[in-house]
């Protein structure tokens, strides 16, 4: 009613405003209490409750001008008028509401009276109905019980009929291959039959059913075993068999053994390939072309192909892995997937759930996969091991990548399986093996190229020997320049090979390779494998093999050509100065090596290389010194110095010594810098051969020949020795030409001295030694760092010869000079 | 300390007086083509640190090798070269020192030319058919009745009879082979009842059985170049040391001749002489033409690799030293000292027969240096 009087669509805020104004007017707040408005105690507030017209008027009169008063009056009048009209409207509205309310109340009074009558009538009717209902139910009671009983019997009969018909129905199902139906039928009947199996008739049925179901199970198993059926069929099969209480374990086993036989076939295929390939592989892979007559200028072209010959015949590893992946791995994945579908991921219901089939099945699956994978892995590993040729690494890397990638599928299917990690291990092992192979390839390569160098050195050497033997003074003009070429070609050649190996190995860490982000390939492979295992090992190997040249050749007669020693020494020195740091920087950059484990520092390698270079050079000096020593020793030991004739010539062996020294000088000069020489004394630098000046000579030797003073014989030379430094004969040399030559000449002359002291000389024997020494003096001083050394040693030789002389009457210096200049 | 040098003539031949066990005495044979050669008897007075020299004349010729009898301290052999008809031949002879030499020139050591006495010739080891003699070896620990001479490529075993006045060849062996083979050095092994001999020719070392006079082993290429000298370890019967022109000293177990047991490379020129100390075989002396003498301590291959073994009797006496022994680490092989007093090639080094801590070295210029093993090492070995 109230809602009817208020305008339904009136603005709620507008209404509220009107209400509040009214409330204000009546002095009501929302609780209906009169509120004294404290703020409007001002008697001049026209709207306030304490409004005093008198005060207000006075105030107006006092404050306002006439115009304002006029305005105020008109305004007040206007407000009074609007208030008046508002009041009137309100009064009308309220009046209307009263009238309508009165009407409504009157109408309600009438309506209630009518309703009271109808209610009375209804209650009377209901009472009648209740009475009737009670009556009917009373009469129907008996019949209802009977009907219930009948319907029960009916159901039982239907069930019995179902049971009796069951064998026939099952048979029919069997014929129609509607196995699912048969199984569900049997399942429904099974417990009943079980329960009443003590009654013969039921027992018969049960037996029949049993036979039929046996048959059915047999068929199912047959179907299952055939395996040709689709996955869906299979799964249905398994489902049914499971429902037939077939032990799940057995089913799993059967399924797996079935799958195994198929996978075995794949593996055997692979294995067959494996058995074929070694034959063909050895045919192609182990042929190492040797290049006996290789030209020294082009060792690069000749042996480039040698150790890096790729296996040509047989299926390559990529094909093999491909086949393995496509056949074995994909089949395995299929098996795993369907197995999981069948046994593990099936919705479990009822009694089956309690048997914990998934756990059991999962265990079986893991064992199955592990054994098969193990066999597969062993095959793959065998195949990888056959991959000896280090030619095309990309093939292997791609094969390994594929191998690894395909195994990821298994890891997705079987999350807990160890197979993928084993696969990764295989890849890691293969990579390690690969590095070893590369190292040994580098090694053979290094040795081969050294052999090449050796041959290159040997070939011209022969011609030199022939030339000098025929008396040709032109020493090895053709051969010697090749020494520098050989060095550069050898070092370039090694470097290139190393780079290409690095590039090959780098494939392992390429971005698109799946296993490159494994921790091994990120860390250990780079630092321990490539840097340490390959690069550092190779450098060490170079140093080591160089050192071996010193040791083995030293005792058992110099089988190593001295030029090779020299060349290797320079090579090692170059390595020390630049190559090693270059190679290592290159490696570190290429492989972004993060050194988690301590690695060999560059300085250690450099030290090693320097040591090797030093050793080689020392050995070179020793070998060359020995060659000259041998000549000198033979020449002294084999001659009868007592009965020799008067010297007319310098002995040929001395000329040979000078020639050899000159050619050594040229040889060393090709590879090593000149070195520092002590300042020449003024007379020797003139290159006149009066260096061995007669005056000096006489002074020195004069006392030796005077028989009157035996104790003074060695006085002068001893005084000389007191003031000169001790000469270490086989002492380390510096890396320059002069030092090397000094070493060689020292060794030779010392040998000469010791041999002379073991002999006895006649007069002419002594004179011959004088001539020989003078000749050596003429030519050897220019090679050494300190010519006094040569003077000193030659003086000692002549002095010792004089001591060992039976008839010491020395030759005139002038005659010696004439002889020497002549020959 | 302990450095005494004595200038004589040029000389290569040095020996300790083997039979003399009281006085420290060395014999030096001079090498001069022009003057009368002498044998200088060097006595070292340890207490007063003095050297006394006596001179005996050896007028047969310059000496290349000298060796004292192990039984009679007055008897010695020399190898000397004799020039006749423009031919130089090295002969060997057995001599006796005159009994008066000790009283003779002893008072005036400086005046050696003052009428020295002459050696008394006992007998020649006649070698005219066999060629020059390289060295003469006395039977070690023997009665001075047997010597071996190595002449060219022959091994001659002599019996000395009638107080060494007569020498007869009892057996010979000859080294056959390509080229001109010549023995350079030899050593009579003190082990196996003195039935073995080791010789060196060129780069090979050979062992001989003196009973059958046949070769028992041969170390081919024992050194890279000529083998200059060898010596047997006095306490380990299969061990011998060799040295040569490859500047190396090598130690061999003659039962395993493929590889040396040990190799030293300390000298910077040919090594001419190697000697084991007679009683402490870890001490090894080498002389080289780099003018150096090196004393090495080769403990690891000595007969006492773990130091001196203390007998049970001594235990109670010096428990302290026993405890020290226990704490002692096995010694490392090391160079004990390098002696650089010589100014010319050192061709001979010898240990004293009387004092195991004393040794002499002789360089070509005739300087003889007597040195002692450093005291610290001596005590280390003894205690």
Coordinates of C-alpha atoms in Angstrom, one line a residue, chain A residues 57-64:
Chain A
X57 CA 14.3 43.1 12.0
X58 CA 16.3 45.4 14.1
X59 CA 19.4 43.9 12.7
X60 CA 18.2 44.3 9.2
X61 CA 17.2 47.8 9.7
X62 CA 20.5 48.6 11.2
X63 CA 22.7 47.0 8.7
X64 CA 21.0 47.3 5.3

